[in-house]
């Protein structure tokens, strides 16, 4: 993950993740188109980085962000259930990419599908979930941002040592 300034609130922090991973998807697609035969090692590294970053992102959303919203926003239940179902779809694609382990046409197709799934996830958070969270006085987005940031650092540290 890129360095996140400590003052980002929960929505800003999560959206910074969305933007960072989008850059990785764009770079992957560029390499897959421009140099499919010569960029396999770089694409493999990018794909594994995308998977690692999205895994942490989904985990901090599920552990911290979604439960806080579920408690504060009873009418967001359906939206949160849908978000969790979509996380599961992304996790299945991530598992398939990790199992392949090497960039090839099959991985290119899986990464493209994952990109589409994440674009959808990002759109729903930006258009629906974040505005609801921002409008709810009982949701402390600054405190949640701090919790997300700490857990993200912890998980990134674990990934780096395993
Ligand atoms: Fe997200």
mmCIF file of C-alpha atoms in Angstrom, residues 19-160:
data_model
loop_
_atom_site.group_PDB
_atom_site.id
_atom_site.type_symbol
_atom_site.label_atom_id
_atom_site.label_comp_id
_atom_site.label_asym_id
_atom_site.label_seq_id
_atom_site.Cartn_x
_atom_site.Cartn_y
_atom_site.Cartn_z
ATOM 1 C CA UNK A 19 -7.010 4.450 -6.653
ATOM 2 C CA UNK A 20 -3.709 2.690 -5.894
ATOM 3 C CA UNK A 21 -4.978 -0.680 -7.079
ATOM 4 C CA UNK A 22 -6.521 0.903 -10.189
ATOM 5 C CA UNK A 23 -3.042 2.106 -11.189
ATOM 6 C CA UNK A 24 -1.776 -1.468 -10.878
ATOM 7 C CA UNK A 25 -4.622 -2.790 -13.053
ATOM 8 C CA UNK A 26 -3.903 -0.134 -15.695
ATOM 9 C CA UNK A 27 -0.206 -1.019 -15.729
ATOM 10 C CA UNK A 28 -1.015 -4.737 -15.980
ATOM 11 C CA UNK A 29 -3.340 -4.169 -18.947
ATOM 12 C CA UNK A 30 -0.767 -1.926 -20.632
ATOM 13 C CA UNK A 31 1.909 -4.625 -20.390
ATOM 14 C CA UNK A 32 -0.477 -7.377 -21.466
ATOM 15 C CA UNK A 33 -1.304 -5.413 -24.612
ATOM 16 C CA UNK A 34 2.071 -3.852 -25.429
ATOM 17 C CA UNK A 35 4.422 -6.735 -24.649
ATOM 18 C CA UNK A 36 2.517 -9.937 -23.908
ATOM 19 C CA UNK A 37 5.547 -12.148 -24.526
ATOM 20 C CA UNK A 38 8.196 -10.092 -22.764
ATOM 21 C CA UNK A 39 6.350 -8.889 -19.693
ATOM 22 C CA UNK A 40 5.244 -12.144 -18.054
ATOM 23 C CA UNK A 41 7.483 -11.719 -14.992
ATOM 24 C CA UNK A 42 6.384 -8.109 -14.479
ATOM 25 C CA UNK A 43 2.738 -9.064 -14.945
ATOM 26 C CA UNK A 44 3.071 -11.894 -12.461
ATOM 27 C CA UNK A 45 4.537 -9.500 -9.886
ATOM 28 C CA UNK A 46 1.784 -6.939 -10.552
ATOM 29 C CA UNK A 47 -0.973 -9.543 -10.329
ATOM 30 C CA UNK A 48 0.322 -10.841 -7.004
ATOM 31 C CA UNK A 49 0.599 -7.280 -5.671
ATOM 32 C CA UNK A 50 -2.979 -6.555 -6.771
ATOM 33 C CA UNK A 51 -4.147 -9.732 -4.993
ATOM 34 C CA UNK A 52 -2.255 -8.911 -1.792
ATOM 35 C CA UNK A 53 -3.517 -5.319 -1.653
ATOM 36 C CA UNK A 54 -7.121 -6.260 -2.370
ATOM 37 C CA UNK A 55 -7.023 -9.016 0.242
ATOM 38 C CA UNK A 56 -6.008 -6.514 2.937
ATOM 39 C CA UNK A 57 -8.549 -3.991 1.621
ATOM 40 C CA UNK A 58 -11.432 -6.466 1.758
ATOM 41 C CA UNK A 59 -10.369 -7.673 5.205
ATOM 42 C CA UNK A 60 -10.267 -4.220 6.803
ATOM 43 C CA UNK A 61 -13.612 -3.361 5.245
ATOM 44 C CA UNK A 62 -15.152 -6.567 6.560
ATOM 45 C CA UNK A 63 -13.567 -6.398 10.008
ATOM 46 C CA UNK A 64 -13.986 -2.706 10.752
ATOM 47 C CA UNK A 65 -15.836 -0.571 8.216
ATOM 48 C CA UNK A 66 -18.874 -2.669 7.343
ATOM 49 C CA UNK A 67 -19.682 -3.703 10.948
ATOM 50 C CA UNK A 68 -19.527 -0.056 12.067
ATOM 51 C CA UNK A 69 -21.907 0.959 9.273
ATOM 52 C CA UNK A 70 -24.193 -1.986 9.918
ATOM 53 C CA UNK A 71 -24.601 -0.873 13.501
ATOM 54 C CA UNK A 72 -25.115 2.819 12.733
ATOM 55 C CA UNK A 73 -27.173 2.475 9.552
ATOM 56 C CA UNK A 74 -29.902 -0.157 9.855
ATOM 57 C CA UNK A 75 -31.127 0.575 6.326
ATOM 58 C CA UNK A 76 -27.711 -0.154 4.795
ATOM 59 C CA UNK A 77 -28.034 -3.887 5.534
ATOM 60 C CA UNK A 78 -28.855 -4.918 1.960
ATOM 61 C CA UNK A 79 -26.060 -2.811 0.549
ATOM 62 C CA UNK A 80 -23.565 -4.333 2.979
ATOM 63 C CA UNK A 81 -24.723 -7.850 2.221
ATOM 64 C CA UNK A 82 -24.294 -7.168 -1.475
ATOM 65 C CA UNK A 83 -20.822 -5.724 -0.822
ATOM 66 C CA UNK A 84 -19.821 -8.846 1.092
ATOM 67 C CA UNK A 85 -21.135 -11.138 -1.655
ATOM 68 C CA UNK A 86 -19.085 -9.163 -4.158
ATOM 69 C CA UNK A 87 -16.015 -9.461 -1.955
ATOM 70 C CA UNK A 88 -16.498 -13.228 -2.130
ATOM 71 C CA UNK A 89 -16.538 -13.072 -5.918
ATOM 72 C CA UNK A 90 -13.297 -11.054 -5.861
ATOM 73 C CA UNK A 91 -11.725 -13.512 -3.401
ATOM 74 C CA UNK A 92 -12.530 -16.419 -5.725
ATOM 75 C CA UNK A 93 -10.819 -14.619 -8.620
ATOM 76 C CA UNK A 94 -7.840 -13.746 -6.383
ATOM 77 C CA UNK A 95 -7.492 -17.409 -5.374
ATOM 78 C CA UNK A 96 -7.516 -18.460 -9.031
ATOM 79 C CA UNK A 97 -4.876 -15.868 -9.938
ATOM 80 C CA UNK A 98 -2.664 -16.898 -7.025
ATOM 81 C CA UNK A 99 -3.063 -20.571 -7.930
ATOM 82 C CA UNK A 100 -1.915 -19.891 -11.508
ATOM 83 C CA UNK A 101 1.166 -18.133 -10.179
ATOM 84 C CA UNK A 102 2.467 -17.173 -13.635
ATOM 85 C CA UNK A 103 1.196 -14.564 -16.063
ATOM 86 C CA UNK A 104 -0.261 -15.965 -19.259
ATOM 87 C CA UNK A 105 -3.399 -15.431 -21.327
ATOM 88 C CA UNK A 106 -5.499 -17.168 -18.667
ATOM 89 C CA UNK A 107 -4.162 -14.884 -15.938
ATOM 90 C CA UNK A 108 -4.718 -11.848 -18.184
ATOM 91 C CA UNK A 109 -8.383 -12.824 -18.478
ATOM 92 C CA UNK A 110 -8.725 -13.372 -14.708
ATOM 93 C CA UNK A 111 -7.055 -10.038 -13.923
ATOM 94 C CA UNK A 112 -9.411 -8.310 -16.377
ATOM 95 C CA UNK A 113 -12.400 -9.948 -14.653
ATOM 96 C CA UNK A 114 -11.083 -8.922 -11.237
ATOM 97 C CA UNK A 115 -10.624 -5.364 -12.508
ATOM 98 C CA UNK A 116 -14.265 -5.321 -13.609
ATOM 99 C CA UNK A 117 -15.458 -6.689 -10.259
ATOM 100 C CA UNK A 118 -13.420 -4.092 -8.352
ATOM 101 C CA UNK A 119 -14.639 -1.251 -10.588
ATOM 102 C CA UNK A 120 -18.163 -2.259 -9.650
ATOM 103 C CA UNK A 121 -17.224 -2.443 -5.943
ATOM 104 C CA UNK A 122 -15.615 1.004 -6.088
ATOM 105 C CA UNK A 123 -18.614 2.534 -7.841
ATOM 106 C CA UNK A 124 -21.010 1.195 -5.201
ATOM 107 C CA UNK A 125 -18.881 2.442 -2.344
ATOM 108 C CA UNK A 126 -18.384 5.881 -3.896
ATOM 109 C CA UNK A 127 -21.983 6.312 -5.050
ATOM 110 C CA UNK A 128 -23.903 4.663 -2.219
ATOM 111 C CA UNK A 129 -22.020 3.531 0.849
ATOM 112 C CA UNK A 130 -19.638 6.456 1.424
ATOM 113 C CA UNK A 131 -22.385 9.100 1.038
ATOM 114 C CA UNK A 132 -24.564 7.184 3.544
ATOM 115 C CA UNK A 133 -21.648 6.952 5.981
ATOM 116 C CA UNK A 134 -20.851 10.652 5.606
ATOM 117 C CA UNK A 135 -24.481 11.612 6.202
ATOM 118 C CA UNK A 136 -24.764 9.610 9.440
ATOM 119 C CA UNK A 137 -23.821 11.725 12.468
ATOM 120 C CA UNK A 138 -23.232 8.617 14.594
ATOM 121 C CA UNK A 139 -20.486 7.335 12.262
ATOM 122 C CA UNK A 140 -17.109 8.737 13.340
ATOM 123 C CA UNK A 141 -15.218 8.496 10.064
ATOM 124 C CA UNK A 142 -12.021 9.957 11.524
ATOM 125 C CA UNK A 143 -11.867 7.375 14.324
ATOM 126 C CA UNK A 144 -12.762 4.612 11.864
ATOM 127 C CA UNK A 145 -10.038 5.850 9.514
ATOM 128 C CA UNK A 146 -7.509 5.514 12.324
ATOM 129 C CA UNK A 147 -8.679 1.963 13.110
ATOM 130 C CA UNK A 148 -8.513 1.011 9.424
ATOM 131 C CA UNK A 149 -5.042 2.506 9.076
ATOM 132 C CA UNK A 150 -3.712 0.591 12.085
ATOM 133 C CA UNK A 151 -5.185 -2.725 10.979
ATOM 134 C CA UNK A 152 -3.966 -2.179 7.429
ATOM 135 C CA UNK A 153 -0.411 -1.580 8.676
ATOM 136 C CA UNK A 154 -0.633 -4.688 10.854
ATOM 137 C CA UNK A 155 -1.842 -6.891 7.985
ATOM 138 C CA UNK A 156 0.685 -5.443 5.527
ATOM 139 C CA UNK A 157 3.432 -6.168 8.092
ATOM 140 C CA UNK A 158 2.227 -9.763 8.463
ATOM 141 C CA UNK A 159 2.192 -10.235 4.697
ATOM 142 C CA UNK A 160 5.746 -8.902 4.474
#
